[in-house]
């Protein structure tokens, strides 16, 4: 298992649309293990493959509370099949936009169809933090970031700040 470096805003990779996974094999499961280790190390409650530079439709999530047993979830080629009319607001953050947080409104509950790490189809009905996290991660697979759901002024300020920071690191 390896902790992989995280892709940070404004890296254009974060805007790439990830491609479907064609084979669930041991190589893919190696990537899943690396992503879980990277997520736990960060620490974060979710991670999309593109955040470690791999443009494939794969994400991992663990929304277990601190001190509770780990509950790693793996979603391959996930699709939202239903979204609730009800909305909920969470303060979101993103490992690719470190130390920036903002409230985002999304459907309060979603049903997500995907493949698990053994290659089996799974359907997960999620609400609460898991529903928000699933939508945040599936957005990543489509090149969408949580700052795309806030005001344009705030978004442009964040992008400007990270662009300046990246420039000063070269
Ligand atoms: O660690 C994370 N926390 C979080 C909090 C609220 C809503 C979404 C998230 S996902 C984020 C990790 C991440 O960037 N995943 O892409
Ligand atoms: Ni994120």
Tab-separated table of N, CA, C and O and ligand atoms in Angstrom, residues 39 42-48 51 60 90-97 101-102 106 129 132-134 136-137 140 146, ligand 1:
chain	number	residue	atom	x	y	z
A	39	UNK	N	-6.580	8.321	1.598
A	39	UNK	CA	-7.719	8.997	2.231
A	39	UNK	C	-7.581	8.986	3.763
A	39	UNK	O	-7.768	10.021	4.406
A	42	UNK	N	-4.870	11.404	4.981
A	42	UNK	CA	-5.042	12.849	4.719
A	42	UNK	C	-5.354	13.676	5.974
A	42	UNK	O	-4.663	14.675	6.228
A	43	UNK	N	-6.377	13.409	6.812
A	43	UNK	CA	-7.427	12.427	6.590
A	43	UNK	C	-8.618	13.048	5.888
A	43	UNK	O	-8.861	14.247	5.998
A	44	UNK	N	-9.378	12.195	5.180
A	44	UNK	CA	-10.602	12.642	4.525
A	44	UNK	C	-11.654	11.562	4.619
A	44	UNK	O	-11.348	10.439	5.025
A	45	UNK	N	-12.897	11.921	4.238
A	45	UNK	CA	-13.985	10.935	4.305
A	45	UNK	C	-14.313	10.375	2.923
A	45	UNK	O	-15.173	9.510	2.798
A	46	UNK	N	-13.625	10.861	1.892
A	46	UNK	CA	-13.859	10.351	0.544
A	46	UNK	C	-12.684	10.709	-0.346
A	46	UNK	O	-11.901	11.608	-0.020
A	47	UNK	N	-12.542	9.981	-1.458
A	47	UNK	CA	-11.466	10.283	-2.409
A	47	UNK	C	-11.855	9.717	-3.766
A	47	UNK	O	-12.248	8.548	-3.866
A	48	UNK	N	-11.732	10.545	-4.795
A	48	UNK	CA	-11.962	10.091	-6.169
A	48	UNK	C	-10.605	9.827	-6.824
A	48	UNK	O	-9.610	10.479	-6.496
A	51	UNK	N	-8.197	12.493	-7.981
A	51	UNK	CA	-7.454	13.261	-6.981
A	51	UNK	C	-6.052	12.697	-6.735
A	51	UNK	O	-5.212	13.361	-6.132
A	60	UNK	N	-13.612	6.087	-3.266
A	60	UNK	CA	-13.691	5.409	-1.970
A	60	UNK	C	-14.245	6.399	-0.950
A	60	UNK	O	-14.047	7.618	-1.072
A	90	UNK	N	-24.629	21.092	3.791
A	90	UNK	CA	-23.465	20.692	4.593
A	90	UNK	C	-22.325	21.648	4.322
A	90	UNK	O	-22.176	22.166	3.212
A	91	UNK	N	-21.496	21.855	5.316
A	91	UNK	CA	-20.243	22.568	5.086
A	91	UNK	C	-19.267	21.560	4.478
A	91	UNK	O	-18.928	20.562	5.107
A	92	UNK	N	-18.866	21.812	3.227
A	92	UNK	CA	-17.990	20.869	2.527
A	92	UNK	C	-16.562	21.380	2.471
A	92	UNK	O	-16.295	22.579	2.517
A	93	UNK	N	-15.665	20.414	2.353
A	93	UNK	CA	-14.267	20.717	2.100
A	93	UNK	C	-13.801	19.730	1.057
A	93	UNK	O	-14.541	18.822	0.683
A	94	UNK	N	-12.571	19.890	0.567
A	94	UNK	CA	-12.064	18.983	-0.465
A	94	UNK	C	-10.545	18.864	-0.291
A	94	UNK	O	-9.860	19.871	-0.124
A	95	UNK	N	-10.059	17.638	-0.339
A	95	UNK	CA	-8.614	17.422	-0.184
A	95	UNK	C	-7.831	18.085	-1.305
A	95	UNK	O	-6.639	18.346	-1.150
A	96	UNK	N	-8.482	18.395	-2.424
A	96	UNK	CA	-7.825	19.060	-3.549
A	96	UNK	C	-7.911	20.583	-3.449
A	96	UNK	O	-7.349	21.295	-4.292
A	97	UNK	N	-8.634	21.075	-2.408
A	97	UNK	CA	-8.749	22.521	-2.147
A	97	UNK	C	-8.518	22.713	-0.646
A	97	UNK	O	-9.422	23.070	0.102
A	101	UNK	N	-13.548	25.888	3.110
A	101	UNK	CA	-14.818	25.235	3.428
A	101	UNK	C	-15.955	26.152	3.045
A	101	UNK	O	-15.846	27.371	3.185
A	102	UNK	N	-17.051	25.580	2.554
A	102	UNK	CA	-18.225	26.381	2.228
A	102	UNK	C	-19.470	25.504	2.262
A	102	UNK	O	-19.396	24.288	2.045
A	106	UNK	N	-27.479	20.232	-1.579
A	106	UNK	CA	-27.624	19.104	-2.514
A	106	UNK	C	-28.846	18.293	-2.117
A	106	UNK	O	-29.349	18.439	-0.999
A	129	UNK	N	-24.578	12.513	5.728
A	129	UNK	CA	-23.235	12.823	5.238
A	129	UNK	C	-22.818	11.909	4.081
A	129	UNK	O	-22.143	12.346	3.140
A	132	UNK	N	-24.212	13.260	0.818
A	132	UNK	CA	-23.445	14.443	0.389
A	132	UNK	C	-22.087	14.033	-0.164
A	132	UNK	O	-21.665	14.497	-1.231
A	133	UNK	N	-21.405	13.132	0.552
A	133	UNK	CA	-20.062	12.715	0.140
A	133	UNK	C	-20.121	11.994	-1.210
A	133	UNK	O	-19.292	12.248	-2.093
A	134	UNK	N	-21.110	11.105	-1.394
A	134	UNK	CA	-21.242	10.406	-2.685
A	134	UNK	C	-21.408	11.403	-3.828
A	134	UNK	O	-20.774	11.253	-4.884
A	136	UNK	N	-20.479	14.577	-3.874
A	136	UNK	CA	-19.208	15.310	-4.001
A	136	UNK	C	-18.205	14.482	-4.817
A	136	UNK	O	-17.531	15.011	-5.714
A	137	UNK	N	-18.114	13.181	-4.516
A	137	UNK	CA	-17.138	12.321	-5.216
A	137	UNK	C	-17.554	12.067	-6.660
A	137	UNK	O	-16.712	12.067	-7.567
A	140	UNK	N	-16.550	14.791	-8.813
A	140	UNK	CA	-15.136	14.727	-9.215
A	140	UNK	C	-14.963	13.909	-10.497
A	140	UNK	O	-14.137	14.239	-11.348
A	146	UNK	N	-16.729	21.134	-5.570
A	146	UNK	CA	-17.801	21.697	-4.735
A	146	UNK	C	-17.881	23.214	-4.876
A	146	UNK	O	-18.941	23.801	-4.697
B	1	LIG	O1	-12.757	14.821	3.441
B	1	LIG	C1	-13.725	15.336	2.886
B	1	LIG	N1	-14.727	15.867	3.637
B	1	LIG	C2	-15.951	16.272	3.117
B	1	LIG	C3	-16.784	17.019	3.937
B	1	LIG	C4	-18.027	17.418	3.488
B	1	LIG	C5	-18.435	17.088	2.209
B	1	LIG	C6	-17.604	16.373	1.377
B	1	LIG	C7	-16.366	15.955	1.827
B	1	LIG	S1	-15.337	15.021	0.772
B	1	LIG	C8	-13.752	15.431	1.411
B	1	LIG	C9	-12.683	14.589	0.739
B	1	LIG	C10	-12.624	14.919	-0.730
B	1	LIG	O2	-12.135	15.921	-1.183
B	1	LIG	N2	-13.181	14.072	-1.562
B	1	LIG	O3	-13.215	14.313	-2.874
